mmCIF file of C-alpha atoms in Angstrom:
data_model
loop_
_atom_site.group_PDB
_atom_site.id
_atom_site.type_symbol
_atom_site.label_atom_id
_atom_site.label_comp_id
_atom_site.label_asym_id
_atom_site.label_seq_id
_atom_site.Cartn_x
_atom_site.Cartn_y
_atom_site.Cartn_z
ATOM 1 C CA UNK A 1 1.080 -50.473 37.497
ATOM 2 C CA UNK A 2 -1.222 -49.563 34.642
ATOM 3 C CA UNK A 3 -2.668 -46.652 36.662
ATOM 4 C CA UNK A 4 0.815 -45.274 37.432
ATOM 5 C CA UNK A 5 1.722 -45.473 33.722
ATOM 6 C CA UNK A 6 -1.475 -43.587 32.819
ATOM 7 C CA UNK A 7 -0.749 -40.832 35.368
ATOM 8 C CA UNK A 8 2.813 -40.445 34.073
ATOM 9 C CA UNK A 9 1.589 -40.198 30.453
ATOM 10 C CA UNK A 10 -0.994 -37.540 31.395
ATOM 11 C CA UNK A 11 1.589 -35.564 33.423
ATOM 12 C CA UNK A 12 4.141 -35.647 30.571
ATOM 13 C CA UNK A 13 1.450 -34.637 28.059
ATOM 14 C CA UNK A 14 0.377 -31.706 30.216
ATOM 15 C CA UNK A 15 3.978 -30.559 30.635
ATOM 16 C CA UNK A 16 4.626 -30.733 26.883
ATOM 17 C CA UNK A 17 1.381 -28.876 26.083
ATOM 18 C CA UNK A 18 2.137 -26.183 28.700
ATOM 19 C CA UNK A 19 5.650 -25.748 27.252
ATOM 20 C CA UNK A 20 4.257 -25.477 23.723
ATOM 21 C CA UNK A 21 1.678 -22.909 24.812
ATOM 22 C CA UNK A 22 4.256 -20.854 26.733
ATOM 23 C CA UNK A 23 6.705 -20.746 23.805
ATOM 24 C CA UNK A 24 4.210 -20.116 20.977
ATOM 25 C CA UNK A 25 4.582 -16.514 19.779
ATOM 26 C CA UNK A 26 1.316 -14.532 19.933
ATOM 27 C CA UNK A 27 -0.659 -14.039 16.713
ATOM 28 C CA UNK A 28 0.080 -10.298 16.726
ATOM 29 C CA UNK A 29 3.812 -11.071 16.702
ATOM 30 C CA UNK A 30 3.540 -13.719 13.964
ATOM 31 C CA UNK A 31 1.632 -11.349 11.696
ATOM 32 C CA UNK A 32 3.398 -8.179 12.874
ATOM 33 C CA UNK A 33 5.530 -5.753 10.888
ATOM 34 C CA UNK A 34 8.815 -6.649 9.180
ATOM 35 C CA UNK A 35 11.118 -4.196 10.920
ATOM 36 C CA UNK A 36 14.314 -2.640 9.540
ATOM 37 C CA UNK A 37 16.349 -0.467 11.892
ATOM 38 C CA UNK A 38 18.637 2.451 11.101
ATOM 39 C CA UNK A 39 19.755 5.912 12.169
ATOM 40 C CA UNK A 40 18.985 9.451 11.082
ATOM 41 C CA UNK A 41 21.035 10.485 8.042
ATOM 42 C CA UNK A 42 21.317 6.946 6.624
ATOM 43 C CA UNK A 43 19.049 5.615 3.884
ATOM 44 C CA UNK A 44 17.076 2.922 5.677
ATOM 45 C CA UNK A 45 15.659 0.425 3.178
ATOM 46 C CA UNK A 46 12.863 -2.082 3.708
ATOM 47 C CA UNK A 47 11.590 -4.402 0.995
ATOM 48 C CA UNK A 48 9.115 -1.972 -0.635
ATOM 49 C CA UNK A 49 10.214 1.500 0.444
ATOM 50 C CA UNK A 50 13.154 3.401 1.908
ATOM 51 C CA UNK A 51 13.488 6.584 3.954
ATOM 52 C CA UNK A 52 16.185 9.049 4.835
ATOM 53 C CA UNK A 53 15.617 11.452 7.721
ATOM 54 C CA UNK A 54 17.200 14.791 6.894
ATOM 55 C CA UNK A 55 16.377 17.053 9.843
ATOM 56 C CA UNK A 56 14.515 17.093 13.128
ATOM 57 C CA UNK A 57 13.266 20.407 14.535
ATOM 58 C CA UNK A 58 11.359 21.376 17.673
ATOM 59 C CA UNK A 59 9.150 24.428 18.135
ATOM 60 C CA UNK A 60 6.578 25.807 20.556
ATOM 61 C CA UNK A 61 4.441 27.335 17.789
ATOM 62 C CA UNK A 62 3.853 26.246 14.202
ATOM 63 C CA UNK A 63 2.702 28.714 11.552
ATOM 64 C CA UNK A 64 1.665 28.347 7.918
ATOM 65 C CA UNK A 65 -0.541 29.933 5.278
ATOM 66 C CA UNK A 66 -3.773 28.146 4.360
ATOM 67 C CA UNK A 67 -5.831 29.542 1.464
ATOM 68 C CA UNK A 68 -4.207 32.944 2.030
ATOM 69 C CA UNK A 69 -4.988 32.947 5.757
ATOM 70 C CA UNK A 70 -2.304 32.737 8.454
ATOM 71 C CA UNK A 71 -2.712 29.690 10.699
ATOM 72 C CA UNK A 72 -0.905 29.229 14.029
ATOM 73 C CA UNK A 73 -0.857 26.199 16.317
ATOM 74 C CA UNK A 74 0.661 26.476 19.793
ATOM 75 C CA UNK A 75 1.582 23.572 22.024
ATOM 76 C CA UNK A 76 1.864 23.235 25.798
ATOM 77 C CA UNK A 77 4.459 20.562 25.036
ATOM 78 C CA UNK A 78 6.550 20.788 21.914
ATOM 79 C CA UNK A 79 6.068 20.280 18.199
ATOM 80 C CA UNK A 80 8.520 17.848 16.633
ATOM 81 C CA UNK A 81 8.929 18.276 12.887
ATOM 82 C CA UNK A 82 10.739 15.513 11.018
ATOM 83 C CA UNK A 83 11.909 16.169 7.467
ATOM 84 C CA UNK A 84 12.294 13.036 5.318
ATOM 85 C CA UNK A 85 12.882 11.737 1.803
ATOM 86 C CA UNK A 86 10.940 8.617 0.794
ATOM 87 C CA UNK A 87 11.393 6.246 -2.127
ATOM 88 C CA UNK A 88 9.023 3.495 -3.286
ATOM 89 C CA UNK A 89 10.862 0.544 -4.793
ATOM 90 C CA UNK A 90 8.156 -1.528 -6.486
ATOM 91 C CA UNK A 91 4.776 0.162 -6.556
ATOM 92 C CA UNK A 92 2.986 3.464 -6.062
ATOM 93 C CA UNK A 93 2.275 3.689 -2.335
ATOM 94 C CA UNK A 94 1.542 6.083 0.537
ATOM 95 C CA UNK A 95 3.625 6.158 3.734
ATOM 96 C CA UNK A 96 0.871 7.257 6.118
ATOM 97 C CA UNK A 97 1.925 5.464 9.288
ATOM 98 C CA UNK A 98 4.397 7.648 11.233
ATOM 99 C CA UNK A 99 4.864 7.223 14.981
ATOM 100 C CA UNK A 100 7.534 8.413 17.413
ATOM 101 C CA UNK A 101 8.525 6.206 20.334
ATOM 102 C CA UNK A 102 9.280 8.710 23.110
ATOM 103 C CA UNK A 103 11.768 8.503 25.995
ATOM 104 C CA UNK A 104 9.336 6.579 28.212
ATOM 105 C CA UNK A 105 8.395 4.163 25.428
ATOM 106 C CA UNK A 106 5.027 5.805 24.785
ATOM 107 C CA UNK A 107 3.906 5.999 21.171
ATOM 108 C CA UNK A 108 3.003 9.334 19.565
ATOM 109 C CA UNK A 109 1.133 9.329 16.241
ATOM 110 C CA UNK A 110 1.153 12.350 13.923
ATOM 111 C CA UNK A 111 -0.773 15.324 15.250
ATOM 112 C CA UNK A 112 -4.293 15.813 13.892
ATOM 113 C CA UNK A 113 -3.963 19.512 14.783
ATOM 114 C CA UNK A 114 -1.296 20.004 12.127
ATOM 115 C CA UNK A 115 -2.631 17.712 9.404
ATOM 116 C CA UNK A 116 -3.512 20.691 7.158
ATOM 117 C CA UNK A 117 0.088 21.976 7.216
ATOM 118 C CA UNK A 118 1.826 22.170 3.829
ATOM 119 C CA UNK A 119 4.106 19.422 2.504
ATOM 120 C CA UNK A 120 2.945 16.763 4.968
ATOM 121 C CA UNK A 121 4.182 13.386 3.734
ATOM 122 C CA UNK A 122 1.202 11.365 4.960
ATOM 123 C CA UNK A 123 -0.968 13.245 2.435
ATOM 124 C CA UNK A 124 1.343 12.353 -0.469
ATOM 125 C CA UNK A 125 1.707 9.302 -2.682
ATOM 126 C CA UNK A 126 5.207 7.995 -3.377
ATOM 127 C CA UNK A 127 5.878 6.919 -6.972
ATOM 128 C CA UNK A 128 8.666 4.443 -7.883
ATOM 129 C CA UNK A 129 11.722 6.269 -9.260
ATOM 130 C CA UNK A 130 10.597 9.655 -7.915
ATOM 131 C CA UNK A 131 12.029 10.491 -4.454
ATOM 132 C CA UNK A 132 9.424 12.362 -2.419
ATOM 133 C CA UNK A 133 10.342 14.867 0.295
ATOM 134 C CA UNK A 134 8.193 16.374 3.021
ATOM 135 C CA UNK A 135 7.566 16.463 6.750
ATOM 136 C CA UNK A 136 5.850 14.559 9.543
ATOM 137 C CA UNK A 137 4.550 16.585 12.512
ATOM 138 C CA UNK A 138 4.147 15.319 16.093
ATOM 139 C CA UNK A 139 3.032 17.003 19.318
ATOM 140 C CA UNK A 140 4.745 15.589 22.408
ATOM 141 C CA UNK A 141 5.622 16.439 26.034
ATOM 142 C CA UNK A 142 9.118 17.987 26.205
ATOM 143 C CA UNK A 143 10.515 15.248 28.442
ATOM 144 C CA UNK A 144 9.544 12.620 25.866
ATOM 145 C CA UNK A 145 11.799 14.156 23.195
ATOM 146 C CA UNK A 146 15.173 13.344 24.792
ATOM 147 C CA UNK A 147 15.315 9.956 23.072
ATOM 148 C CA UNK A 148 13.162 9.364 19.997
ATOM 149 C CA UNK A 149 12.733 6.595 17.432
ATOM 150 C CA UNK A 150 10.579 7.173 14.355
ATOM 151 C CA UNK A 151 8.496 4.283 12.986
ATOM 152 C CA UNK A 152 7.401 4.551 9.336
ATOM 153 C CA UNK A 153 5.017 2.227 7.496
ATOM 154 C CA UNK A 154 2.490 2.227 4.651
ATOM 155 C CA UNK A 155 -0.303 2.604 7.223
ATOM 156 C CA UNK A 156 -0.703 2.370 10.994
ATOM 157 C CA UNK A 157 -0.564 -1.167 12.411
ATOM 158 C CA UNK A 158 1.297 -2.858 9.531
ATOM 159 C CA UNK A 159 0.928 -6.639 9.278
ATOM 160 C CA UNK A 160 3.629 -8.608 7.454
ATOM 161 C CA UNK A 161 4.684 -5.334 5.835
ATOM 162 C CA UNK A 162 7.701 -3.046 6.072
ATOM 163 C CA UNK A 163 8.217 -0.912 9.147
ATOM 164 C CA UNK A 164 11.317 1.287 9.322
ATOM 165 C CA UNK A 165 12.563 2.122 12.837
ATOM 166 C CA UNK A 166 14.892 5.132 12.637
ATOM 167 C CA UNK A 167 16.713 6.495 15.674
ATOM 168 C CA UNK A 168 16.568 10.292 15.633
ATOM 169 C CA UNK A 169 19.733 12.250 16.508
ATOM 170 C CA UNK A 170 19.533 14.596 19.475
ATOM 171 C CA UNK A 171 22.616 16.680 18.602
ATOM 172 C CA UNK A 172 21.913 20.147 17.335
ATOM 173 C CA UNK A 173 18.150 20.153 17.893
ATOM 174 C CA UNK A 174 17.197 23.571 19.279
ATOM 175 C CA UNK A 175 13.742 24.371 20.650
ATOM 176 C CA UNK A 176 12.493 27.339 18.638
ATOM 177 C CA UNK A 177 9.735 29.693 19.727
ATOM 178 C CA UNK A 178 8.069 29.672 16.318
ATOM 179 C CA UNK A 179 8.540 27.760 13.087
ATOM 180 C CA UNK A 180 7.138 28.852 9.730
ATOM 181 C CA UNK A 181 6.188 25.958 7.451
ATOM 182 C CA UNK A 182 6.428 26.746 3.745
ATOM 183 C CA UNK A 183 5.449 24.756 0.677
ATOM 184 C CA UNK A 184 8.959 23.310 0.608
ATOM 185 C CA UNK A 185 8.797 22.106 4.203
ATOM 186 C CA UNK A 186 11.388 23.266 6.772
ATOM 187 C CA UNK B 1 -17.333 -53.467 27.908
ATOM 188 C CA UNK B 2 -17.378 -52.268 24.330
ATOM 189 C CA UNK B 3 -18.797 -54.562 21.681
ATOM 190 C CA UNK B 4 -16.811 -55.629 18.632
ATOM 191 C CA UNK B 5 -18.935 -53.357 16.473
ATOM 192 C CA UNK B 6 -18.179 -50.296 18.642
ATOM 193 C CA UNK B 7 -14.488 -51.184 18.686
ATOM 194 C CA UNK B 8 -14.468 -51.443 14.891
ATOM 195 C CA UNK B 9 -16.068 -48.001 14.500
ATOM 196 C CA UNK B 10 -13.635 -46.493 17.028
ATOM 197 C CA UNK B 11 -10.587 -47.662 15.063
ATOM 198 C CA UNK B 12 -12.182 -46.721 11.742
ATOM 199 C CA UNK B 13 -12.886 -43.182 13.010
ATOM 200 C CA UNK B 14 -9.347 -42.873 14.362
ATOM 201 C CA UNK B 15 -7.844 -44.083 11.075
ATOM 202 C CA UNK B 16 -10.006 -41.656 9.050
ATOM 203 C CA UNK B 17 -8.884 -38.658 11.115
ATOM 204 C CA UNK B 18 -5.574 -38.073 9.220
ATOM 205 C CA UNK B 19 -7.407 -38.382 5.888
ATOM 206 C CA UNK B 20 -10.089 -35.884 6.955
ATOM 207 C CA UNK B 21 -7.403 -33.484 8.237
ATOM 208 C CA UNK B 22 -5.545 -33.628 4.904
ATOM 209 C CA UNK B 23 -8.808 -33.034 2.996
ATOM 210 C CA UNK B 24 -9.691 -30.062 5.254
ATOM 211 C CA UNK B 25 -6.228 -28.535 4.728
ATOM 212 C CA UNK B 26 -6.452 -29.023 0.959
ATOM 213 C CA UNK B 27 -9.895 -27.398 0.730
ATOM 214 C CA UNK B 28 -8.689 -24.452 2.812
ATOM 215 C CA UNK B 29 -5.491 -24.121 0.755
ATOM 216 C CA UNK B 30 -7.458 -24.320 -2.507
ATOM 217 C CA UNK B 31 -9.757 -21.483 -1.343
ATOM 218 C CA UNK B 32 -6.750 -19.350 -0.343
ATOM 219 C CA UNK B 33 -4.994 -20.011 -3.662
ATOM 220 C CA UNK B 34 -8.167 -19.103 -5.563
ATOM 221 C CA UNK B 35 -8.518 -15.882 -3.542
ATOM 222 C CA UNK B 36 -4.848 -15.017 -4.144
ATOM 223 C CA UNK B 37 -5.211 -15.638 -7.890
ATOM 224 C CA UNK B 38 -8.153 -13.174 -7.935
ATOM 225 C CA UNK B 39 -5.731 -10.493 -6.679
ATOM 226 C CA UNK B 40 -2.668 -11.327 -8.764
ATOM 227 C CA UNK B 41 -1.937 -10.800 -12.453
ATOM 228 C CA UNK B 42 0.237 -13.729 -13.459
ATOM 229 C CA UNK B 43 -1.051 -14.664 -16.957
ATOM 230 C CA UNK B 44 -0.394 -11.607 -19.082
ATOM 231 C CA UNK B 45 -1.432 -11.348 -22.706
ATOM 232 C CA UNK B 46 0.707 -8.748 -24.481
ATOM 233 C CA UNK B 47 0.027 -7.119 -27.849
ATOM 234 C CA UNK B 48 -0.075 -3.869 -29.786
ATOM 235 C CA UNK B 49 -3.367 -4.335 -31.612
ATOM 236 C CA UNK B 50 -6.804 -5.480 -30.484
ATOM 237 C CA UNK B 51 -6.565 -7.772 -27.474
ATOM 238 C CA UNK B 52 -9.528 -9.995 -26.631
ATOM 239 C CA UNK B 53 -10.180 -9.780 -22.890
ATOM 240 C CA UNK B 54 -13.189 -9.903 -20.536
ATOM 241 C CA UNK B 55 -15.747 -9.927 -23.358
ATOM 242 C CA UNK B 56 -14.253 -7.016 -25.320
ATOM 243 C CA UNK B 57 -11.528 -6.107 -27.806
ATOM 244 C CA UNK B 58 -9.068 -3.641 -26.258
ATOM 245 C CA UNK B 59 -6.768 -1.205 -28.022
ATOM 246 C CA UNK B 60 -4.604 1.728 -27.070
ATOM 247 C CA UNK B 61 -6.306 4.852 -28.410
ATOM 248 C CA UNK B 62 -3.905 7.609 -27.364
ATOM 249 C CA UNK B 63 -0.933 8.266 -25.066
ATOM 250 C CA UNK B 64 0.316 11.691 -23.985
ATOM 251 C CA UNK B 65 3.577 12.444 -22.201
ATOM 252 C CA UNK B 66 3.343 15.789 -20.412
ATOM 253 C CA UNK B 67 5.997 17.660 -18.464
ATOM 254 C CA UNK B 68 8.980 17.843 -20.824
ATOM 255 C CA UNK B 69 7.639 20.862 -22.751
ATOM 256 C CA UNK B 70 6.813 18.956 -25.964
ATOM 257 C CA UNK B 71 3.132 17.910 -25.715
ATOM 258 C CA UNK B 72 2.233 21.060 -23.781
ATOM 259 C CA UNK B 73 4.403 24.008 -22.732
ATOM 260 C CA UNK B 74 4.301 22.721 -19.161
ATOM 261 C CA UNK B 75 7.644 21.592 -17.687
ATOM 262 C CA UNK B 76 7.589 19.602 -14.464
ATOM 263 C CA UNK B 77 10.416 19.768 -11.902
ATOM 264 C CA UNK B 78 13.158 17.155 -12.107
ATOM 265 C CA UNK B 79 12.330 13.832 -13.697
ATOM 266 C CA UNK B 80 8.584 13.976 -12.992
ATOM 267 C CA UNK B 81 6.322 13.317 -16.001
ATOM 268 C CA UNK B 82 2.561 12.895 -16.415
ATOM 269 C CA UNK B 83 1.312 10.164 -18.730
ATOM 270 C CA UNK B 84 -2.291 10.202 -19.958
ATOM 271 C CA UNK B 85 -3.457 6.863 -21.381
ATOM 272 C CA UNK B 86 -6.697 6.334 -23.305
ATOM 273 C CA UNK B 87 -7.938 2.816 -24.001
ATOM 274 C CA UNK B 88 -10.937 1.807 -26.122
ATOM 275 C CA UNK B 89 -12.893 -1.395 -25.493
ATOM 276 C CA UNK B 90 -15.413 -2.764 -28.004
ATOM 277 C CA UNK B 91 -17.728 -5.336 -26.407
ATOM 278 C CA UNK B 92 -18.354 -8.531 -28.370
ATOM 279 C CA UNK B 93 -20.222 -10.299 -25.542
ATOM 280 C CA UNK B 94 -22.665 -9.355 -22.801
ATOM 281 C CA UNK B 95 -20.305 -8.181 -20.090
ATOM 282 C CA UNK B 96 -22.780 -8.007 -17.214
ATOM 283 C CA UNK B 97 -20.884 -7.837 -13.939
ATOM 284 C CA UNK B 98 -17.610 -9.229 -15.295
ATOM 285 C CA UNK B 99 -15.821 -5.879 -15.172
ATOM 286 C CA UNK B 100 -15.815 -5.572 -11.371
ATOM 287 C CA UNK B 101 -12.735 -4.439 -9.420
ATOM 288 C CA UNK B 102 -10.840 -3.026 -12.387
ATOM 289 C CA UNK B 103 -7.070 -2.665 -11.951
ATOM 290 C CA UNK B 104 -5.066 -0.447 -14.305
ATOM 291 C CA UNK B 105 -1.373 0.256 -13.913
ATOM 292 C CA UNK B 106 1.752 1.099 -15.868
ATOM 293 C CA UNK B 107 4.569 -1.439 -15.587
ATOM 294 C CA UNK B 108 8.169 -1.451 -16.757
ATOM 295 C CA UNK B 109 10.538 -4.288 -17.619
ATOM 296 C CA UNK B 110 12.008 -4.351 -14.086
ATOM 297 C CA UNK B 111 8.624 -5.096 -12.470
ATOM 298 C CA UNK B 112 7.945 -1.613 -11.119
ATOM 299 C CA UNK B 113 4.296 -0.600 -11.134
ATOM 300 C CA UNK B 114 2.670 2.844 -11.176
ATOM 301 C CA UNK B 115 -0.954 3.190 -10.104
ATOM 302 C CA UNK B 116 -3.328 5.828 -11.554
ATOM 303 C CA UNK B 117 -4.011 9.189 -9.923
ATOM 304 C CA UNK B 118 -7.160 9.363 -7.837
ATOM 305 C CA UNK B 119 -10.379 10.493 -9.535
ATOM 306 C CA UNK B 120 -10.715 14.100 -8.296
ATOM 307 C CA UNK B 121 -7.087 14.989 -9.087
ATOM 308 C CA UNK B 122 -7.387 13.249 -12.473
ATOM 309 C CA UNK B 123 -10.529 15.264 -13.316
ATOM 310 C CA UNK B 124 -8.837 18.536 -12.248
ATOM 311 C CA UNK B 125 -5.950 17.800 -14.629
ATOM 312 C CA UNK B 126 -8.417 16.915 -17.434
ATOM 313 C CA UNK B 127 -10.122 20.303 -16.993
ATOM 314 C CA UNK B 128 -6.721 22.051 -17.123
ATOM 315 C CA UNK B 129 -5.718 20.190 -20.297
ATOM 316 C CA UNK B 130 -9.067 20.463 -22.112
ATOM 317 C CA UNK B 131 -11.239 23.105 -20.386
ATOM 318 C CA UNK B 132 -14.183 22.712 -22.797
ATOM 319 C CA UNK B 133 -14.392 18.905 -22.761
ATOM 320 C CA UNK B 134 -15.914 16.671 -20.078
ATOM 321 C CA UNK B 135 -13.319 14.495 -18.342
ATOM 322 C CA UNK B 136 -13.206 10.925 -19.665
ATOM 323 C CA UNK B 137 -14.030 8.392 -16.952
ATOM 324 C CA UNK B 138 -11.439 5.997 -15.598
ATOM 325 C CA UNK B 139 -11.740 2.222 -15.510
ATOM 326 C CA UNK B 140 -13.312 2.080 -12.024
ATOM 327 C CA UNK B 141 -16.297 4.259 -12.958
ATOM 328 C CA UNK B 142 -16.673 2.765 -16.449
ATOM 329 C CA UNK B 143 -16.734 -0.774 -15.064
ATOM 330 C CA UNK B 144 -19.962 0.038 -13.172
ATOM 331 C CA UNK B 145 -21.791 0.533 -16.486
ATOM 332 C CA UNK B 146 -19.882 -1.486 -19.097
ATOM 333 C CA UNK B 147 -20.764 -1.105 -22.801
ATOM 334 C CA UNK B 148 -23.538 -3.192 -24.361
ATOM 335 C CA UNK B 149 -22.716 -5.851 -26.926
ATOM 336 C CA UNK B 150 -21.215 -4.340 -30.152
ATOM 337 C CA UNK B 151 -20.740 -0.890 -28.633
ATOM 338 C CA UNK B 152 -17.490 0.759 -27.525
ATOM 339 C CA UNK B 153 -16.287 2.763 -24.565
ATOM 340 C CA UNK B 154 -13.177 4.857 -23.921
ATOM 341 C CA UNK B 155 -11.405 5.028 -20.568
ATOM 342 C CA UNK B 156 -8.666 7.400 -19.478
ATOM 343 C CA UNK B 157 -6.138 7.096 -16.666
ATOM 344 C CA UNK B 158 -3.308 9.403 -15.617
ATOM 345 C CA UNK B 159 -0.003 8.418 -14.043
ATOM 346 C CA UNK B 160 3.006 10.217 -12.556
ATOM 347 C CA UNK B 161 6.228 8.470 -13.605
ATOM 348 C CA UNK B 162 9.974 9.237 -13.820
ATOM 349 C CA UNK B 163 11.171 10.390 -17.263
ATOM 350 C CA UNK B 164 13.690 7.545 -17.675
ATOM 351 C CA UNK B 165 10.970 4.883 -17.253
ATOM 352 C CA UNK B 166 8.649 6.307 -19.947
ATOM 353 C CA UNK B 167 10.146 4.490 -22.993
ATOM 354 C CA UNK B 168 9.736 1.082 -21.307
ATOM 355 C CA UNK B 169 6.167 1.384 -20.034
ATOM 356 C CA UNK B 170 3.136 -0.766 -20.838
ATOM 357 C CA UNK B 171 -0.467 -0.300 -19.703
ATOM 358 C CA UNK B 172 -1.714 -3.351 -17.797
ATOM 359 C CA UNK B 173 -5.408 -3.980 -17.162
ATOM 360 C CA UNK B 174 -7.393 -6.691 -15.404
ATOM 361 C CA UNK B 175 -10.778 -7.401 -13.814
ATOM 362 C CA UNK B 176 -11.514 -9.541 -10.777
ATOM 363 C CA UNK B 177 -13.556 -12.142 -12.710
ATOM 364 C CA UNK B 178 -10.754 -12.603 -15.279
ATOM 365 C CA UNK B 179 -7.715 -12.582 -12.996
ATOM 366 C CA UNK B 180 -5.040 -13.954 -12.881
ATOM 367 C CA UNK B 181 -5.346 -13.174 -16.619
ATOM 368 C CA UNK B 182 -4.507 -9.590 -17.605
ATOM 369 C CA UNK B 183 -3.663 -7.686 -20.780
ATOM 370 C CA UNK B 184 -0.620 -5.505 -21.408
ATOM 371 C CA UNK B 185 -0.354 -2.874 -24.141
ATOM 372 C CA UNK B 186 3.109 -1.291 -24.650
ATOM 373 C CA UNK B 187 2.837 2.518 -24.814
ATOM 374 C CA UNK B 188 5.603 2.870 -27.414
ATOM 375 C CA UNK B 189 6.817 6.259 -26.150
#
């Protein structure tokens, strides 16, 4: 009788422990970003910064002037240029983390090939009370651009910090052959 | 068969487990709280004159508001303004390494906080404003070689702020060894 009781107690304990383990969220989720969702055109506000996406453009070639020299970058896929206005609510901060979730769910960080382009937002610092405008540039396969969501955060891999997830509109985006980037963006 | 002595120690160990767990949690929490207090500025000493902090007397030496065409001819677009703050610290103690991890910011009455421009940009602006003078170091560089007892040092920091916030700003300064204590000097613009 005592042996049966012991076996039952062990079996119940194992079941409870297995249930606890299966339902415990992973550490990465517990310490993950605090996500706020919105759509292009709206002001999407987190707790420390907000963003409004103004325009999305696609081009095969990007061009800009760098120290008086013309620079061109071509892509076998497509360049996606996102124009945004950022506002810091509490403290001076950068918004360096910008990623597009493509149609297949793959993540595309900003292109290193276009990091010297003018008016890139990840090179700027956002000051409270001073809205800051600029662009983020991504290089993606064409088929990944049918359905895009932009993720913005202070830095890549935010933990217990704001992350804005903004659905980008597909209407009216035309693939251009060449886009000139000026000091005022697009 | 366990002896009475072994049985006694078994129950004593089991009974002490909750106490040890509570003690372990408290020690861990105390360390975390101490670490958090080293990052936060919650005890702020405010004043217009000489403020005694981190082994020195601090005063506001000079404040410039640039971008509205009054201090210099330069006019910045929109509401953007540049504020140049100079602070002077006169050491009354041996400071040693107590000025590590300096934090300077401008704060307003709503809790917003502006951080200083980074060193290379700050030095470029200094050379534009006063081409013949050497740029004055910021708090980070000065804190590596703090002044000796009875001598003084000047630090300069530059901030980009919106014009409407300027009249309500105060310069806030703290060091790691002295936090959560900090000092705040209203700019009086």
